Structure formats: C-alpha cells, structure tokens
Short mmCIF file of C-alpha atoms in Angstrom, two decimals:
data_model
loop_
_atom_site.label_atom_id
_atom_site.label_comp_id
_atom_site.label_asym_id
_atom_site.label_seq_id
_atom_site.Cartn_x
_atom_site.Cartn_y
_atom_site.Cartn_z
CA MET L 1 0.07 -0.01 -0.03
CA ILE L 2 1.41 3.39 -1.07
CA ASP L 3 1.39 5.99 1.79
CA MET L 4 -0.61 8.62 -0.03
CA LYS L 5 0.05 11.33 2.47
CA LEU L 6 3.88 10.94 2.00
CA MET L 7 3.40 10.86 -1.78
CA MET L 8 1.60 14.04 -1.62
CA MET L 9 4.12 15.71 0.52
CA LEU L 10 6.88 14.49 -1.67
CA LEU L 11 4.91 16.03 -4.60
CA MET L 12 4.43 19.32 -3.00
CA TRP L 13 8.02 19.49 -1.71
CA GLY L 14 9.51 19.63 -5.23
CA SER L 15 11.07 22.56 -6.84
CA GLU L 16 10.29 23.25 -10.51
CA SER L 17 13.71 21.70 -11.68
CA GLN L 18 13.81 20.21 -15.25
CA GLY L 19 15.24 16.66 -16.00
CA ARG L 20 14.59 13.20 -16.85
CA LEU L 21 11.34 11.80 -15.39
CA LEU L 22 10.68 9.04 -13.06
CA SER L 23 7.81 6.91 -14.16
CA ILE L 24 4.42 8.45 -14.28
CA PRO L 25 2.41 6.05 -12.38
CA THR L 26 -1.15 6.79 -13.47
CA LYS L 27 -2.80 8.50 -16.48
CA PRO L 28 -2.43 12.19 -16.10
CA ASN L 29 -5.30 14.63 -16.42
CA PRO L 30 -5.79 15.43 -20.10
CA ASP L 31 -5.67 19.08 -19.42
CA ASP L 32 -1.87 18.70 -18.63
CA ALA L 33 -0.76 18.19 -22.14
CA PRO L 34 3.10 17.74 -21.32
CA ALA L 35 2.35 15.01 -18.69
CA SER L 36 -0.27 13.36 -20.86
CA ALA L 37 2.08 13.07 -23.74
CA ARG L 38 5.18 12.01 -21.75
CA TRP L 39 3.07 9.55 -20.02
CA LEU L 40 1.91 8.02 -23.26
CA VAL L 41 5.37 7.87 -24.98
CA SER L 42 7.24 6.55 -21.91
CA LEU L 43 4.54 3.83 -21.13
CA ASN L 44 4.08 2.46 -24.60
CA PHE L 45 6.76 0.38 -26.35
CA TRP L 46 5.80 0.31 -30.05
CA GLY L 47 4.30 2.64 -32.67
CA VAL L 48 4.45 3.33 -36.38
CA LEU L 49 7.48 5.21 -37.83
CA ASN L 50 6.90 7.20 -41.05
CA THR L 51 9.36 8.10 -43.62
CA ILE L 52 9.37 9.30 -47.27
CA SER L 53 9.80 6.32 -49.57
CA SER L 54 12.00 7.18 -52.56
CA ASP L 55 11.31 3.64 -53.91
CA LEU L 56 7.58 4.45 -53.90
CA GLY L 57 7.57 7.82 -55.55
CA GLY L 58 7.74 9.80 -52.43
CA ALA L 59 4.92 8.12 -50.57
CA PRO L 60 4.73 8.38 -46.76
CA PHE L 61 5.95 4.84 -45.70
CA GLY L 62 4.64 3.82 -42.29
CA ASN L 63 6.34 0.87 -40.52
CA VAL L 64 5.70 -0.85 -37.25
CA VAL L 65 8.62 -0.35 -34.89
CA SER L 66 9.61 -0.88 -31.23
CA TYR L 67 11.09 1.99 -29.45
CA SER L 68 12.09 3.41 -25.96
CA ASP L 69 12.51 6.87 -24.66
CA GLY L 70 14.77 5.82 -21.78
CA LEU L 71 14.82 3.40 -18.69
CA PRO L 72 11.56 3.78 -16.68
CA ASN L 73 13.30 6.25 -14.22
CA GLU L 74 15.02 8.13 -17.15
CA SER L 75 12.39 8.88 -19.54
CA THR L 76 13.42 11.57 -22.02
CA GLY L 77 10.45 11.84 -24.35
CA ILE L 78 12.75 11.26 -27.37
CA PRO L 79 12.06 7.98 -28.94
CA TYR L 80 14.97 5.79 -29.89
CA PHE L 81 14.81 3.03 -32.43
CA TYR L 82 16.98 -0.05 -33.37
CA LEU L 83 16.91 -0.20 -37.15
CA THR L 84 18.74 -2.02 -39.95
CA THR L 85 19.21 -0.64 -43.42
CA LEU L 86 17.90 -4.02 -44.72
CA ASP L 87 14.57 -2.44 -43.91
CA PRO L 88 13.19 0.31 -45.97
CA THR L 89 12.69 2.81 -42.98
CA ALA L 90 16.28 3.11 -42.24
CA ARG L 91 17.38 3.49 -45.85
CA ASN L 92 14.59 6.04 -46.36
CA ALA L 93 15.84 8.14 -43.47
CA LEU L 94 19.27 8.03 -44.70
CA GLN L 95 18.21 9.61 -48.04
CA ASP L 96 15.53 12.06 -46.61
CA ASP L 97 15.31 12.42 -42.80
CA LYS L 98 11.89 13.83 -42.66
CA ALA L 99 9.81 11.50 -40.41
CA SER L 100 6.94 11.17 -37.85
CA PHE L 101 6.39 8.62 -35.05
CA THR L 102 2.75 7.69 -34.16
CA VAL L 103 1.63 6.11 -30.84
CA SER L 104 -1.70 5.12 -29.67
CA GLU L 105 -2.96 4.74 -26.07
CA TYR L 106 -5.01 1.82 -27.21
CA PRO L 107 -2.53 -0.91 -26.80
CA LEU L 108 -2.12 0.08 -23.09
CA GLY L 109 -5.58 -1.16 -22.16
CA THR L 110 -6.50 2.24 -20.65
CA CYS L 111 -9.14 3.16 -23.39
CA GLY L 112 -11.58 0.59 -22.17
CA ARG L 113 -14.47 0.16 -24.44
CA ARG L 114 -13.81 3.33 -26.28
CA ASP L 115 -12.91 3.19 -29.93
CA PRO L 116 -9.28 3.72 -30.77
CA MET L 117 -10.32 6.86 -32.77
CA ASN L 118 -12.32 8.17 -29.99
CA PRO L 119 -10.71 11.47 -28.98
CA THR L 120 -10.31 10.50 -25.31
CA CYS L 121 -8.18 7.59 -26.27
CA SER L 122 -4.98 9.40 -26.62
CA LYS L 123 -2.69 9.44 -29.74
CA ILE L 124 0.36 11.37 -30.42
CA SER L 125 2.36 12.03 -33.64
CA LEU L 126 5.80 13.45 -33.16
CA THR L 127 7.21 15.01 -36.38
CA GLY L 128 10.85 15.79 -37.11
CA LYS L 129 14.06 14.33 -38.44
CA LEU L 130 15.08 10.62 -38.11
CA LYS L 131 18.83 10.61 -37.34
CA LEU L 132 21.38 7.87 -36.91
CA VAL L 133 23.11 8.18 -33.53
CA ASP L 134 26.94 7.74 -33.56
CA GLU L 135 27.20 4.33 -32.13
CA LYS L 136 30.28 5.25 -30.06
CA SER L 137 28.51 8.17 -28.22
CA LYS L 138 27.09 8.12 -24.76
CA GLU L 139 23.67 8.76 -26.21
CA ALA L 140 23.77 5.51 -28.19
CA GLU L 141 24.78 3.73 -25.07
CA PHE L 142 22.01 5.35 -23.20
CA ALA L 143 19.70 4.35 -25.96
CA ARG L 144 20.82 0.75 -26.38
CA ASN L 145 20.37 0.31 -22.51
CA ALA L 146 16.74 1.69 -22.77
CA LEU L 147 15.92 -0.33 -25.91
CA PHE L 148 17.33 -3.62 -24.56
CA SER L 149 15.69 -3.10 -21.29
CA LYS L 150 12.22 -2.65 -22.85
CA HIS L 151 12.83 -5.09 -25.71
CA PRO L 152 15.05 -7.86 -24.42
CA GLU L 153 15.15 -9.79 -27.57
CA MET L 154 16.82 -6.97 -29.35
CA LYS L 155 20.17 -8.10 -27.88
CA ASP L 156 19.87 -11.37 -29.85
CA TRP L 157 19.03 -9.91 -33.21
CA PRO L 158 21.39 -11.03 -36.03
CA GLU L 159 24.71 -9.15 -35.78
CA ASP L 160 25.08 -9.31 -39.59
CA HIS L 161 21.90 -7.24 -40.00
CA ASN L 162 23.91 -4.38 -38.42
CA PHE L 163 21.17 -2.74 -36.34
CA GLN L 164 21.94 0.81 -35.47
CA VAL L 165 20.49 3.33 -32.97
CA PHE L 166 18.22 6.18 -34.51
CA LYS L 167 16.47 8.88 -32.77
CA LEU L 168 13.58 11.16 -33.69
CA GLU L 169 14.65 14.98 -33.40
CA ILE L 170 11.21 16.26 -32.61
CA GLU L 171 9.99 19.55 -34.20
CA ASN L 172 6.32 19.47 -33.90
CA ILE L 173 3.85 17.44 -31.68
CA PHE L 174 0.20 16.52 -32.52
CA LEU L 175 -1.57 15.33 -29.39
CA ILE L 176 -5.17 14.44 -29.08
CA ASN L 177 -6.23 13.24 -25.69
CA TRP L 178 -9.73 14.72 -25.25
CA PHE L 179 -12.53 16.34 -27.21
CA GLY L 180 -11.82 19.78 -28.73
CA GLY L 181 -9.09 18.98 -31.26
CA PRO L 182 -5.24 18.69 -30.73
CA LYS L 183 -3.91 20.08 -27.58
CA PRO L 184 -1.39 22.97 -28.03
CA LEU L 185 1.99 21.62 -26.87
CA THR L 186 5.32 22.87 -27.87
CA VAL L 187 8.48 20.78 -28.18
CA GLU L 188 10.05 22.67 -25.17
CA GLN L 189 7.09 22.03 -23.01
CA TYR L 190 7.13 18.38 -24.03
CA LEU L 191 10.93 17.84 -23.59
CA HIS L 192 11.11 19.87 -20.27
CA PRO L 193 7.88 19.44 -18.44
CA LYS L 194 7.78 20.94 -14.93
CA VAL L 195 9.05 18.30 -12.53
CA ASN L 196 9.69 18.24 -8.92
CA ASN L 197 12.85 17.22 -7.22
CA VAL L 198 11.97 13.57 -7.06
CA GLY L 199 11.45 13.54 -10.95
CA LEU L 200 7.68 13.43 -10.88
CA ILE L 201 5.60 15.71 -13.10
CA LEU L 202 4.06 18.56 -11.12
CA MET H 1 -16.50 -27.51 -31.02
CA ILE H 2 -15.97 -27.20 -34.72
CA ASP H 3 -16.26 -30.28 -36.78
CA MET H 4 -12.59 -30.21 -38.20
CA LYS H 5 -13.38 -33.06 -40.69
CA LEU H 6 -16.41 -31.17 -42.04
CA MET H 7 -14.22 -28.01 -42.29
CA MET H 8 -11.50 -29.69 -44.13
CA MET H 9 -14.23 -31.20 -46.48
CA LEU H 10 -15.48 -27.73 -47.15
CA LEU H 11 -12.15 -26.40 -47.75
CA MET H 12 -11.08 -29.13 -50.19
CA TRP H 13 -14.55 -29.00 -51.97
CA GLY H 14 -13.98 -25.49 -53.13
CA SER H 15 -13.46 -24.19 -56.70
CA GLU H 16 -10.84 -21.38 -57.17
CA SER H 17 -13.47 -18.75 -57.73
CA GLN H 18 -12.62 -15.17 -56.72
CA GLY H 19 -14.57 -12.79 -54.57
CA ARG H 20 -15.22 -11.26 -51.17
CA LEU H 21 -13.97 -13.38 -48.36
CA LEU H 22 -15.81 -14.99 -45.41
CA SER H 23 -13.94 -14.68 -42.22
CA ILE H 24 -10.56 -16.31 -42.05
CA PRO H 25 -10.87 -18.28 -38.63
CA THR H 26 -7.23 -18.93 -37.73
CA LYS H 27 -3.89 -17.33 -38.56
CA PRO H 28 -2.84 -18.58 -41.85
CA ASN H 29 0.31 -20.29 -42.74
CA PRO H 30 2.97 -17.44 -43.21
CA ASP H 31 4.07 -19.01 -46.62
CA ASP H 32 0.68 -18.03 -47.88
CA ALA H 33 1.28 -14.31 -48.24
CA PRO H 34 -2.27 -13.29 -49.66
CA ALA H 35 -4.09 -15.25 -46.90
CA SER H 36 -1.74 -13.94 -44.20
CA ALA H 37 -2.16 -10.30 -45.32
CA ARG H 38 -5.86 -10.61 -45.83
CA TRP H 39 -6.34 -12.23 -42.32
CA LEU H 40 -4.41 -9.43 -40.75
CA VAL H 41 -6.27 -6.57 -42.36
CA SER H 42 -9.75 -8.08 -41.88
CA LEU H 43 -9.27 -9.00 -38.30
CA ASN H 44 -7.58 -5.90 -37.13
CA PHE H 45 -9.67 -2.61 -36.59
CA TRP H 46 -7.14 0.13 -36.13
CA GLY H 47 -3.87 1.26 -37.53
CA VAL H 48 -1.88 4.31 -38.55
CA LEU H 49 -2.67 6.21 -41.75
CA ASN H 50 0.13 8.22 -43.27
CA THR H 51 -0.17 11.20 -45.51
CA ILE H 52 2.09 14.15 -46.64
CA SER H 53 1.70 17.25 -44.36
CA SER H 54 1.79 20.46 -46.21
CA ASP H 55 1.49 22.16 -42.98
CA LEU H 56 4.70 20.43 -41.78
CA GLY H 57 6.96 21.02 -44.73
CA GLY H 58 6.11 17.84 -46.64
CA ALA H 59 6.74 15.52 -43.60
CA PRO H 60 5.22 12.18 -43.62
CA PHE H 61 2.38 12.62 -41.04
CA GLY H 62 0.99 9.23 -39.25
CA ASN H 63 -2.33 9.31 -37.51
CA VAL H 64 -4.17 6.63 -35.55
CA VAL H 65 -7.38 5.73 -37.19
CA SER H 66 -10.00 3.06 -37.12
CA TYR H 67 -11.06 1.26 -40.26
CA SER H 68 -12.91 -1.69 -41.82
CA ASP H 69 -12.43 -3.49 -44.99
CA GLY H 70 -15.95 -5.04 -45.21
CA LEU H 71 -18.25 -6.88 -42.91
CA PRO H 72 -16.83 -9.98 -41.28
CA ASN H 73 -18.19 -12.01 -44.34
CA GLU H 74 -17.52 -9.58 -46.95
CA SER H 75 -13.94 -8.61 -46.49
CA THR H 76 -12.46 -6.82 -49.59
CA GLY H 77 -8.86 -6.10 -48.45
CA ILE H 78 -9.51 -2.41 -49.07
CA PRO H 79 -9.36 -0.20 -45.87
CA TYR H 80 -12.17 2.22 -45.54
CA PHE H 81 -11.88 5.09 -43.14
CA TYR H 82 -14.35 7.77 -41.67
CA LEU H 83 -12.46 11.11 -41.66
CA THR H 84 -13.25 14.60 -41.13
CA THR H 85 -11.38 17.64 -42.63
CA LEU H 86 -11.24 19.01 -39.15
CA ASP H 87 -8.36 16.52 -38.70
CA PRO H 88 -5.05 16.99 -40.84
CA THR H 89 -5.19 13.59 -42.41
CA ALA H 90 -8.17 14.17 -44.58
CA ARG H 91 -7.03 17.63 -45.43
CA ASN H 92 -3.57 16.41 -46.32
CA ALA H 93 -5.09 13.75 -48.68
CA LEU H 94 -7.29 16.17 -50.41
CA GLN H 95 -4.16 18.24 -51.25
CA ASP H 96 -1.94 15.30 -52.07
CA ASP H 97 -3.39 11.71 -52.10
CA LYS H 98 -0.20 9.84 -51.58
CA ALA H 99 -0.66 7.66 -48.41
CA SER H 100 0.11 4.57 -46.65
CA PHE H 101 -1.73 2.50 -43.93
CA THR H 102 0.10 0.32 -41.56
CA VAL H 103 -1.26 -2.45 -39.36
CA SER H 104 0.33 -4.67 -36.70
CA GLU H 105 -0.50 -8.15 -35.67
CA TYR H 106 0.49 -7.18 -32.15
CA PRO H 107 -2.97 -5.84 -30.89
CA LEU H 108 -4.77 -9.03 -31.88
CA GLY H 109 -2.90 -10.88 -29.05
CA THR H 110 -1.59 -13.57 -31.40
CA CYS H 111 2.09 -12.52 -31.11
CA GLY H 112 2.36 -13.89 -27.55
CA ARG H 113 5.57 -12.90 -25.92
CA ARG H 114 7.38 -11.99 -29.15
CA ASP H 115 8.30 -8.24 -29.53
CA PRO H 116 6.15 -6.17 -31.92
CA MET H 117 9.30 -5.90 -34.06
CA ASN H 118 9.90 -9.55 -34.21
CA PRO H 119 9.45 -10.47 -37.87
CA THR H 120 7.06 -13.43 -37.00
CA CYS H 121 4.68 -10.83 -35.49
CA SER H 122 2.98 -9.76 -38.72
CA LYS H 123 2.83 -6.16 -39.97
CA ILE H 124 1.65 -4.79 -43.08
CA SER H 125 1.97 -1.50 -44.94
CA LEU H 126 -0.36 -0.81 -47.77
CA THR H 127 0.82 2.24 -49.90
CA GLY H 128 -1.33 3.99 -52.44
CA LYS H 129 -3.84 6.93 -52.83
CA LEU H 130 -6.19 7.96 -50.10
CA LYS H 131 -9.44 8.96 -51.94
CA LEU H 132 -12.80 10.37 -50.96
CA VAL H 133 -15.53 8.29 -51.68
CA ASP H 134 -18.68 9.63 -53.33
CA GLU H 135 -21.03 9.61 -50.40
CA LYS H 136 -24.13 8.72 -52.53
CA SER H 137 -22.37 5.72 -54.18
CA LYS H 138 -23.03 2.00 -53.27
CA GLU H 139 -19.32 1.71 -52.27
CA ALA H 140 -19.84 4.49 -49.51
CA GLU H 141 -23.03 2.70 -48.30
CA PHE H 142 -21.00 -0.63 -48.15
CA ALA H 143 -18.12 1.19 -46.44
CA ARG H 144 -20.55 2.78 -43.86
CA ASN H 145 -22.05 -0.43 -43.01
CA ALA H 146 -18.66 -2.02 -42.62
CA LEU H 147 -17.37 0.77 -40.54
CA PHE H 148 -20.44 1.19 -38.27
CA SER H 149 -20.62 -2.57 -37.66
CA LYS H 150 -16.82 -2.66 -36.45
CA HIS H 151 -16.90 0.69 -34.69
CA PRO H 152 -20.46 1.19 -33.39
CA GLU H 153 -19.68 4.60 -31.83
CA MET H 154 -18.88 6.08 -35.39
CA LYS H 155 -22.70 6.32 -35.95
CA ASP H 156 -22.97 8.83 -33.12
CA TRP H 157 -19.97 11.05 -34.05
CA PRO H 158 -20.91 14.65 -34.35
CA GLU H 159 -22.79 15.47 -37.54
CA ASP H 160 -21.33 18.99 -37.80
CA HIS H 161 -17.84 17.44 -37.99
CA ASN H 162 -18.93 16.04 -41.54
CA PHE H 163 -17.15 12.82 -41.33
CA GLN H 164 -16.73 11.17 -44.91
CA VAL H 165 -15.78 7.88 -46.21
CA PHE H 166 -12.10 7.67 -47.57
CA LYS H 167 -10.53 4.47 -49.10
CA LEU H 168 -6.91 3.55 -49.80
CA GLU H 169 -6.41 2.55 -53.49
CA ILE H 170 -3.62 0.16 -52.96
CA GLU H 171 -0.54 0.29 -55.29
CA ASN H 172 2.10 -1.56 -53.19
CA ILE H 173 2.16 -4.07 -50.29
CA PHE H 174 4.92 -4.42 -47.84
CA LEU H 175 4.16 -7.52 -45.72
CA ILE H 176 6.60 -8.96 -43.00
CA ASN H 177 5.12 -12.21 -41.40
CA TRP H 178 8.35 -14.35 -40.90
CA PHE H 179 12.05 -14.27 -41.20
CA GLY H 180 13.78 -13.48 -44.53
CA GLY H 181 12.46 -9.93 -45.25
CA PRO H 182 9.29 -8.84 -47.03
CA LYS H 183 6.92 -11.40 -48.52
CA PRO H 184 6.49 -10.91 -52.35
CA LEU H 185 2.90 -10.03 -52.75
CA THR H 186 1.34 -8.20 -55.71
CA VAL H 187 -1.98 -6.13 -55.23
CA GLU H 188 -3.64 -8.55 -57.57
CA GLN H 189 -2.76 -11.57 -55.42
CA TYR H 190 -3.91 -9.62 -52.37
CA LEU H 191 -7.27 -8.23 -53.60
CA HIS H 192 -8.07 -11.52 -55.34
CA PRO H 193 -6.77 -14.36 -53.43
CA LYS H 194 -7.81 -17.83 -54.47
CA VAL H 195 -10.95 -18.75 -52.46
CA ASN H 196 -13.21 -21.77 -52.69
CA ASN H 197 -16.89 -21.58 -53.15
CA VAL H 198 -17.85 -21.04 -49.49
CA GLY H 199 -15.51 -17.93 -49.51
CA LEU H 200 -12.64 -19.37 -47.56
CA ILE H 201 -8.97 -18.84 -48.92
CA LEU H 202 -7.71 -22.08 -50.36
#
C-alpha cells in the first residue's frame, strides 16, 4: 500500500527543476498536455515510424517499430529506435530524414471500451528528423540500454543485420487526448515538463 | 466444438473462384502471403494512416485511425476510413493523395511474448492513394455499413464534423510475417486471393 500522504508531501515539496522523469504511475489529467504526452510515450513500447519512400515515388511509408525513450526512471520523451538498412525505413531516413512517429494509447488497455479513434483515447504524432546516432556516443549507449531493457530480444537480433540506433529529433507535436481538437503543446514543454525534485511531473 | 473433418471437406471442396472473403478463422500459414495479409487486415480494426503534411513542410504525418475492409463475411482487403477535414489527415489527402496504411498483428494478441518488431509478429503497410468516396455511391454505403458494424460509436460522431468515407487505393504491399524480409505479394494476389466456393481462402 502506498502512503498517499507521504506521496503528496513529496509531490508538494518539489522545486520546478527540469530533468529526466521518473515513471508517471497513473494516467495524467488530459488538461496537462506535457504530462499526458510524456506518460503515453514513456509507457508504450511500439508505434508506427513514418518516412518518405524514394522507392515508392515519395509516398509516406509507415512501418511498425519498437522503441524506448529511456529506462523507466530516465524517460526523455525522445524515441530511440534500433533499425537496420535491410529495412526500408532506415534506408529512407538516410536519404531524406523527414519523419514522424505515431503512438496510440489503445494498446495500453486504458481506453476501455472506447474506440481507438475516440478522442479521449490518446494518440500522439511526433514529427521531425530521423537521425542515426553515433554508435560510440554516450547517447547511443543510453539508447541501447533503454531499448534492450524494454525489448529484451533486441540484444539477440542477428549481428550481420547491423542494427543501429536512430532517434527522432522532434520539431512538432500533434496530441489528441480529449474532445476539442489537438492540444497545444510545444517541443520545449514536452521535452522539459515541470517536474519536482523527485522527478515526478508537477 | 468445430467439426474439423467437415471444415476440411468444405475447404477441399471449393473451386478457385474469386470474390469477397468470409472470415478467416485462424492465422494462416505465413508462406501463404495473400491469406496472411488478408487475415491481418480483416481481423484488425485500427492502424496508422500516413499522409504528406503540407503544414509540416512535406513531412510524412502518421495518424491513429479506425478502419474496416468490409463486414466479417464480405472482407475486401481495401481499408475504408471515416474522416473529417477538421483533422489534418483528410486535409492532407485532399491536397496530396499519396498515403500508406500500417497495421500490426500485435494488438490481436496472437504474437504472444514476441516483440512487436519480431518478424514473426506480422505487419503490413499498404501504400497508394487516399481517396474520398462519393457519399451517394453504393461503395460508400458498403463502407459505412462495414465501418459502423466494426466501430459502433462512429454512428454517433458529431454530424457537424462532417465525417466522410475515404478509401486507400492500394498500389504496393509491404508484408513481413516471418524471417527473411518482406513477402513478395502483388496487389492482384492480395485483392483476389484464391478462394473456394464457400468464400474461404484455399
């Protein structure tokens, strides 16, 4: 049993420092767009990554991919992927890095009987640039830890497929989590939500 | 309890007529690409619809949408959508109809403990043109029946949002349902799989 009084005290106690988030235990109030978006991205583990396909005449090409935005207590909001150029998505990105990544709340089981397209069943599309991360960088190490922790079988994917870490550099956010159209949400608000000093969103 | 002997007899009995499919009860053998693809598309009910965003500098924009390809006994393989121009996806399509639609097997629960990106957990991306269907046509009536049957709450979506039927005219199919890369599958094979005279795929 969680001591709610202690929890509330910890929440009230915090300063508005910015940083990586600890896990967000329950679905945030939809009015809080940054918390709502970060909850959805940190909790989910797969989505559809969209690139521009040169093979298909410049069509937008969606592909089911797994991702992670950090270990559960180090969520960054930035989706990292483990891709191979044997697959069109990575090849597309290396030619044209325009991309978006789309995640639905539906697979989390928190939408109940509502339709996946019901506006109260959250969905987010992060648009930006899909970039290869230097495999020797600290960021790649962080991303591999995050990915392998959430997707244990990735560690054993065939070495000769040459999987590499990619990230989405987010430039625009489209979030629907309630009636009334997309929630206004800047990249800055999303990447640096106000958190208290134990890392929970205020 | 299904009488498997009768089922097998019915399956063997069929001629190779083409037409709308009755439901495909169990996951087909992954070697049978048309059956595998049609099973996934007919059984699932949501995916990510990707268009080219003029608002976002030509970026590929993915959006979570519900769909149907026909009533359970009249599956066509063609995904129909119910979209409003209050949402960017429909607006994008009316400016540039290049689109793809991506569906994962993962939400069906048949991937077990495998990762959503494991190649034996099927995924399909249908690429083509996203077209508005004339609302007075028989096709639109067929699509509305199919959509409202699979997504009952659609009937009650706000009238003033002016939802309209769209369809994906498929030009290319990307199917992964096993190791060894995408399965060769033409649009013709997908739209007109060999079926027997009770409408089950042979």
